Short mmCIF file of C-alpha atoms and ligand atoms in Angstrom, two decimals:
data_model
loop_
_atom_site.label_atom_id
_atom_site.label_comp_id
_atom_site.label_asym_id
_atom_site.label_seq_id
_atom_site.Cartn_x
_atom_site.Cartn_y
_atom_site.Cartn_z
CA MET Z 1 125.98 141.66 158.89
CA ASN Z 2 122.97 140.72 156.73
CA ILE Z 3 124.53 138.22 154.35
CA GLU Z 4 121.34 137.62 152.33
CA GLN Z 5 121.00 141.37 151.72
CA ILE Z 6 124.63 141.58 150.58
CA TYR Z 7 123.94 138.77 148.05
CA LYS Z 8 120.76 140.54 146.87
CA ASP Z 9 122.49 143.89 146.53
CA ALA Z 10 125.25 142.27 144.47
CA GLY Z 11 122.72 140.63 142.14
CA ALA Z 12 123.97 137.25 143.38
CA LEU Z 13 120.62 136.13 144.78
CA LEU Z 14 118.11 136.00 141.95
CA GLU Z 15 114.34 135.75 142.33
CA GLY Z 16 112.11 134.45 139.56
CA HIS Z 17 111.62 131.00 138.05
CA PHE Z 18 114.76 129.03 137.35
CA ILE Z 19 115.89 125.70 135.94
CA LEU Z 20 118.65 124.37 138.20
CA SER Z 21 121.52 122.23 136.92
CA SER Z 22 119.71 119.22 138.46
CA GLY Z 23 116.73 119.94 136.14
CA ASN Z 24 114.52 120.93 139.07
CA HIS Z 25 112.83 124.32 139.23
CA SER Z 26 113.15 126.96 141.96
CA SER Z 27 111.99 130.51 142.61
CA ARG Z 28 115.45 131.52 143.84
CA TYR Z 29 118.93 131.07 142.46
CA LEU Z 30 122.35 131.85 143.85
CA GLN Z 31 124.80 133.20 141.28
CA SER Z 32 127.55 133.01 143.84
CA ALA Z 33 130.43 134.45 141.79
CA LYS Z 34 128.52 137.75 141.48
CA VAL Z 35 128.95 138.57 145.16
CA LEU Z 36 132.73 138.61 144.63
CA GLU Z 37 132.66 141.14 141.77
CA ASP Z 38 133.40 143.91 144.25
CA PRO Z 39 136.70 143.15 145.99
CA ALA Z 40 135.63 145.24 149.01
CA VAL Z 41 132.57 143.00 149.48
CA ALA Z 42 134.70 139.88 149.01
CA GLN Z 43 137.11 141.14 151.65
CA LYS Z 44 134.28 141.89 154.08
CA LEU Z 45 132.69 138.45 153.63
CA ALA Z 46 135.99 136.59 153.93
CA GLY Z 47 136.84 138.67 157.00
CA ALA Z 48 133.61 137.54 158.68
CA LEU Z 49 134.37 133.92 157.80
CA ALA Z 50 137.91 134.26 159.17
CA HIS Z 51 136.45 135.68 162.39
CA MET Z 52 134.27 132.56 162.85
CA ILE Z 53 137.25 130.29 162.20
CA ARG Z 54 139.48 132.17 164.64
CA ASN Z 55 136.74 132.12 167.29
CA ALA Z 56 136.61 128.33 166.99
CA GLN Z 57 140.38 128.27 167.55
CA ILE Z 58 141.02 126.48 164.29
CA GLU Z 59 144.63 126.91 163.28
CA ALA Z 60 145.76 126.24 159.74
CA HIS Z 61 148.83 126.99 157.67
CA THR Z 62 147.15 127.19 154.29
CA VAL Z 63 143.84 127.64 152.51
CA CYS Z 64 143.22 125.37 149.52
CA ALA Z 65 140.36 126.06 147.11
CA PRO Z 66 139.00 123.89 144.33
CA ALA Z 67 139.18 125.90 141.07
CA LEU Z 68 137.47 127.76 139.63
CA GLY Z 69 134.62 128.61 141.96
CA GLY Z 70 136.57 128.58 145.20
CA VAL Z 71 139.67 130.51 144.17
CA LEU Z 72 138.59 134.08 144.96
CA ALA Z 73 136.90 133.16 148.24
CA GLY Z 74 139.91 131.05 149.24
CA TYR Z 75 142.36 133.81 148.42
CA GLU Z 76 140.41 136.40 150.42
CA LEU Z 77 140.04 133.99 153.36
CA ALA Z 78 143.80 133.40 153.36
CA ARG Z 79 144.39 137.15 153.31
CA ALA Z 80 142.08 137.61 156.31
CA LEU Z 81 143.72 134.74 158.23
CA GLU Z 82 147.18 135.88 157.11
CA ILE Z 83 148.11 132.44 155.82
CA ARG Z 84 149.09 130.93 152.46
CA SER Z 85 146.61 130.29 149.65
CA ILE Z 86 146.78 127.57 146.99
CA PHE Z 87 144.27 125.91 144.70
CA VAL Z 88 143.67 122.54 143.10
CA GLU Z 89 142.11 122.14 139.67
CA ARG Z 90 140.68 119.45 137.43
CA LYS Z 91 142.76 118.17 134.58
CA GLU Z 92 141.04 115.62 132.36
CA GLY Z 93 138.36 115.39 135.05
CA VAL Z 94 140.76 114.60 137.90
CA MET Z 95 141.39 117.13 140.70
CA GLN Z 96 145.11 117.74 141.17
CA LEU Z 97 147.76 120.11 142.49
CA ARG Z 98 149.67 121.87 139.71
CA ARG Z 99 151.60 125.12 139.05
CA GLY Z 100 154.41 124.35 141.49
CA PHE Z 101 152.16 124.44 144.59
CA GLU Z 102 153.42 122.12 147.31
CA VAL Z 103 152.02 120.40 150.39
CA LYS Z 104 154.29 119.66 153.37
CA ALA Z 105 153.79 116.59 155.53
CA GLY Z 106 151.59 117.60 158.48
CA GLU Z 107 150.65 120.94 156.95
CA LYS Z 108 147.18 121.99 158.13
CA PHE Z 109 144.62 123.11 155.56
CA ILE Z 110 141.25 124.79 155.33
CA ILE Z 111 139.38 123.82 152.19
CA CYS Z 112 137.47 126.90 150.99
CA GLU Z 113 134.66 127.29 148.45
CA ASP Z 114 132.40 130.18 147.44
CA ILE Z 115 129.42 127.89 148.02
CA ILE Z 116 129.03 124.38 149.39
CA THR Z 117 126.15 122.44 147.90
CA THR Z 118 126.84 118.75 148.56
CA GLY Z 119 130.56 119.37 149.08
CA GLY Z 120 131.72 117.17 146.20
CA SER Z 121 134.47 119.52 144.94
CA ALA Z 122 135.61 120.27 148.49
CA MET Z 123 136.01 116.53 149.10
CA GLU Z 124 138.01 116.12 145.88
CA ALA Z 125 140.32 118.88 147.16
CA LEU Z 126 140.59 117.14 150.54
CA GLU Z 127 141.59 113.90 148.84
CA VAL Z 128 144.40 115.65 146.93
CA ILE Z 129 145.69 117.34 150.11
CA GLU Z 130 145.54 114.16 152.19
CA SER Z 131 147.20 112.09 149.46
CA LEU Z 132 150.17 114.51 149.66
CA GLY Z 133 150.46 114.26 153.46
CA GLY Z 134 148.47 117.37 154.44
CA GLU Z 135 145.75 117.48 157.07
CA VAL Z 136 142.36 119.15 156.52
CA VAL Z 137 141.22 120.86 159.74
CA ALA Z 138 138.13 122.67 158.41
CA PHE Z 139 135.85 123.34 155.47
CA ALA Z 140 134.77 126.91 154.79
CA SER Z 141 132.42 128.57 152.33
CA LEU Z 142 130.67 131.89 152.05
CA ALA Z 143 127.29 130.28 151.33
CA ASN Z 144 125.82 126.94 152.43
CA ARG Z 145 123.02 125.46 150.34
CA GLY Z 146 121.68 123.66 153.39
CA PHE Z 147 122.63 120.05 152.71
CA CYS Z 148 125.50 120.03 155.22
CA SER Z 149 125.41 121.01 158.86
CA ARG Z 150 127.75 123.87 159.78
CA VAL Z 151 129.08 125.47 162.96
CA GLY Z 152 126.48 127.84 164.42
CA SER Z 153 123.43 126.71 162.43
CA PRO Z 154 120.64 124.30 163.43
CA ILE Z 155 120.61 122.76 159.92
CA GLN Z 156 121.07 118.99 160.05
CA THR Z 157 123.31 117.09 157.65
CA LYS Z 158 121.22 115.58 154.87
CA GLN Z 159 121.86 112.42 152.91
CA GLU Z 160 123.28 114.39 149.93
CA CYS Z 161 126.12 115.94 151.99
CA LYS Z 162 129.51 114.51 151.05
CA LEU Z 163 131.71 116.48 153.49
CA LYS Z 164 133.88 114.32 155.73
CA ALA Z 165 132.19 113.87 159.11
CA GLY Z 166 134.15 115.20 162.06
CA VAL Z 167 135.75 118.08 160.12
CA ALA Z 168 134.22 121.43 161.14
CA PHE Z 169 132.36 123.34 158.41
CA PHE Z 170 132.10 127.13 158.59
CA ALA Z 171 129.83 129.25 156.39
CA LEU Z 172 128.29 132.70 156.69
CA GLU Z 173 124.70 131.87 155.75
CA ASP Z 174 122.34 129.05 154.80
CA PHE Z 175 120.51 129.41 151.49
CA GLU Z 176 117.91 126.63 151.52
CA PHE Z 177 115.67 126.98 148.47
CA GLU Z 178 112.58 124.96 147.76
CA MET Z 179 113.02 122.87 144.63
CA TYR Z 180 110.31 121.35 142.50
CA SER Z 181 110.34 118.68 139.83
CA PRO Z 182 109.09 120.35 136.61
CA ASP Z 183 105.82 118.39 136.58
CA GLN Z 184 105.02 119.53 140.14
CA CYS Z 185 106.32 123.09 139.96
CA PRO Z 186 103.75 125.62 141.28
CA LEU Z 187 105.39 128.37 139.20
CA CYS Z 188 104.89 126.34 136.00
CA GLN Z 189 101.33 125.60 137.09
CA ALA Z 190 100.77 129.36 137.48
CA GLY Z 191 101.77 129.70 133.82
CA SER Z 192 105.24 131.19 134.11
CA GLU Z 193 108.15 129.92 132.05
CA ALA Z 194 111.34 128.72 133.75
CA ILE Z 195 114.67 130.11 132.52
CA LYS Z 196 118.23 128.91 132.90
CA PRO Z 197 120.05 131.40 135.14
CA GLY Z 198 122.45 133.54 133.12
CA SER Z 199 120.58 132.93 129.87
CA ARG Z 200 119.11 136.42 130.01
CA ASN Z 201 122.54 137.96 129.56
ZN1 LIG H 301 108.68 125.61 137.04
#
């Protein structure tokens, strides 16, 4: 399965000249929610992720996603693994479990995101689960921005990665984009103007 092509076809992998949330510029941008617009594509991607997790003999009772970005990917992954799906969400800036969802002592979890950049939200979800007596046995995401090492990829963990060491991380594809500070951006120097992704709509 050509994951990059699936993202391109879905309009989820943009090419141009973008201002990232960090303020840096890049010629590529991942609009990761777009790839999940088509439920059939979401199901196919989550099925491939579930296959990797099963092959690694990871066994979990439940998928937990940090809202909002992770919810659809987490739900589809749970469907493919035939296990339960819950999510955590921020209230007044603090990640928490709400809506009657429960965690049993010793319950095994996969934390799932649509995309892992540094893994900050995934780690907030892990902290909620562990504080309630659950155990996180894996991280999973459809896309990996290349800061964290994952099962089956030569990418090394970089300083920015926040994922807990020793917990396996599964993702379908690495999307490592070159980033430039605005004053050193070759696209700016070539005279093009950077846009904020989504601002064209
Ligand atoms: Zn630029």
